[in-house]
Amino acid sequence: MKKVEPWPLGIFIVYLLFASLLLGKLVLSQQDDVELVSSDYYERGVEYQAQIERIKRSKALTESISISAFMGQKQIKVILPETFKVQGVTGSINFFRPSNGKLDFSLPLVTNQEGVQVIPTGGIQTGFWRIRIRWTMKGLEYYQEEAINLS
């Protein structure tokens, strides 16, 4: 009677396990939802030079817009500097949630006579947010971004 060698069977089992693990990883990675930060990333890339100019103009200003979260009062205050109030500022405030793009939303920049816009946080999910403000003043566009953590 001929003795059966265990090595070919062992090598076959190792290769089979390796292939099974690779196939399992492939299936799991295909099921994972990958969210792009922006669905129109190519168009935004083309427009980025204009964005760089907005940021440069914003940094050149002597005063900037202040964004403060008051969790006790459940509100976010966007405060314009005194010099902005007399210059007819218009724009928008974008709330960007890096972890879930479905929660992103925008508001118009509309301040009261004191140059303050109060945004209630009751309907906003807690966590990390990037607040992006884009405004026009004296015919030029500006951009400012700040990160806040709502708790």
Coordinates of N, CA and C in Angstrom, one line a residue, residues 1-53:
M1 N 0.8 -1.2 0.0 CA 0.0 0.0 0.0 C 0.9 1.2 0.0
K2 N 0.5 2.2 -0.9 CA 1.3 3.4 -1.0 C 0.9 4.4 0.0
K3 N 1.9 5.1 0.6 CA 1.7 6.1 1.6 C 1.3 7.4 1.0
V4 N 0.2 8.0 1.5 CA -0.2 9.3 1.0 C 0.5 10.4 1.6
E5 N 1.1 11.3 0.8 CA 1.8 12.5 1.3 C 0.8 13.6 1.7
P6 N 1.0 14.2 2.9 CA 0.1 15.2 3.4 C 0.4 16.6 2.8
W7 N 1.6 16.8 2.3 CA 2.0 18.1 1.8 C 1.2 18.7 0.7
P8 N 0.8 18.0 -0.3 CA 0.0 18.6 -1.4 C -1.4 19.0 -0.8
L9 N -1.9 18.2 0.0 CA -3.2 18.5 0.6 C -3.1 19.8 1.5
G10 N -2.0 19.9 2.3 CA -1.8 21.0 3.1 C -1.6 22.3 2.3
I11 N -0.8 22.2 1.3 CA -0.6 23.4 0.4 C -1.9 23.8 -0.3
F12 N -2.7 22.9 -0.7 CA -4.0 23.2 -1.3 C -4.9 23.9 -0.3
I13 N -5.0 23.4 0.9 CA -5.8 24.0 1.9 C -5.4 25.4 2.2
V14 N -4.1 25.7 2.3 CA -3.5 27.0 2.6 C -3.9 28.0 1.4
Y15 N -3.8 27.5 0.2 CA -4.2 28.4 -0.9 C -5.7 28.6 -0.9
L16 N -6.4 27.6 -0.6 CA -7.9 27.7 -0.6 C -8.3 28.7 0.5
L17 N -7.7 28.7 1.7 CA -8.0 29.6 2.8 C -7.6 31.1 2.3
F18 N -6.4 31.2 1.7 CA -6.0 32.5 1.3 C -6.9 33.1 0.2
A19 N -7.3 32.3 -0.7 CA -8.3 32.8 -1.8 C -9.6 33.1 -1.1
S20 N -10.1 32.3 -0.2 CA -11.3 32.6 0.5 C -11.3 33.9 1.3
L21 N -10.2 34.2 2.0 CA -10.0 35.4 2.7 C -10.0 36.6 1.7
L22 N -9.3 36.5 0.6 CA -9.3 37.6 -0.4 C -10.7 37.8 -1.0
L23 N -11.4 36.8 -1.3 CA -12.7 36.9 -1.8 C -13.7 37.5 -0.8
G24 N -13.5 37.1 0.5 CA -14.4 37.7 1.6 C -14.1 39.2 1.7
K25 N -12.8 39.6 1.7 CA -12.4 41.0 1.8 C -12.9 41.8 0.6
L26 N -12.9 41.2 -0.6 CA -13.4 41.9 -1.7 C -14.9 42.2 -1.6
V27 N -15.7 41.2 -1.1 CA -17.1 41.3 -1.0 C -17.4 42.4 0.1
L28 N -16.7 42.3 1.2 CA -16.9 43.3 2.3 C -16.6 44.7 1.8
S29 N -15.5 44.9 1.1 CA -15.1 46.2 0.6 C -16.1 46.8 -0.4
Q30 N -16.7 45.9 -1.2 CA -17.7 46.4 -2.2 C -19.0 46.8 -1.5
Q31 N -19.3 46.3 -0.3 CA -20.5 46.7 0.4 C -20.3 47.9 1.2
D32 N -19.1 48.4 1.4 CA -18.8 49.6 2.2 C -19.2 50.8 1.4
D33 N -20.0 51.7 2.0 CA -20.4 52.9 1.3 C -19.3 54.0 1.4
V34 N -18.8 54.4 0.3 CA -17.8 55.4 0.3 C -18.4 56.7 -0.2
E35 N -18.4 57.7 0.7 CA -19.0 59.0 0.4 C -17.9 59.9 -0.1
L36 N -18.1 60.5 -1.2 CA -17.2 61.6 -1.6 C -17.5 62.8 -0.8
V37 N -16.5 63.6 -0.6 CA -16.8 64.9 0.2 C -17.7 65.8 -0.6
S38 N -17.6 65.8 -1.9 CA -18.5 66.5 -2.7 C -18.8 65.7 -3.9
S39 N -20.1 65.7 -4.4 CA -20.4 64.9 -5.5 C -20.0 65.6 -6.8
D40 N -19.7 66.9 -6.8 CA -19.2 67.6 -8.0 C -17.8 68.0 -7.8
Y41 N -17.0 67.1 -7.4 CA -15.6 67.4 -7.1 C -14.8 67.9 -8.3
Y42 N -15.1 67.5 -9.5 CA -14.3 68.0 -10.6 C -14.6 69.4 -10.9
E43 N -15.8 69.8 -10.9 CA -16.2 71.2 -11.2 C -15.6 72.1 -10.1
R44 N -15.7 71.6 -8.9 CA -15.1 72.4 -7.7 C -13.6 72.5 -7.9
G45 N -12.9 71.6 -8.4 CA -11.5 71.7 -8.6 C -11.1 72.7 -9.6
V46 N -11.9 72.8 -10.7 CA -11.7 73.8 -11.7 C -11.9 75.2 -11.1
E47 N -12.9 75.4 -10.2 CA -13.2 76.7 -9.7 C -12.3 77.1 -8.5
Y48 N -11.4 76.2 -8.1 CA -10.6 76.4 -6.9 C -9.7 77.7 -6.9
Q49 N -9.2 78.1 -8.1 CA -8.4 79.3 -8.2 C -9.2 80.5 -7.7
A50 N -10.5 80.6 -8.1 CA -11.3 81.7 -7.6 C -11.5 81.6 -6.1
Q51 N -11.5 80.4 -5.5 CA -11.6 80.2 -4.1 C -10.4 80.7 -3.4
I52 N -9.2 80.4 -4.0 CA -7.9 80.8 -3.4 C -7.9 82.4 -3.3
E53 N -8.4 83.0 -4.4 CA -8.5 84.5 -4.3 C -9.4 85.0 -3.2

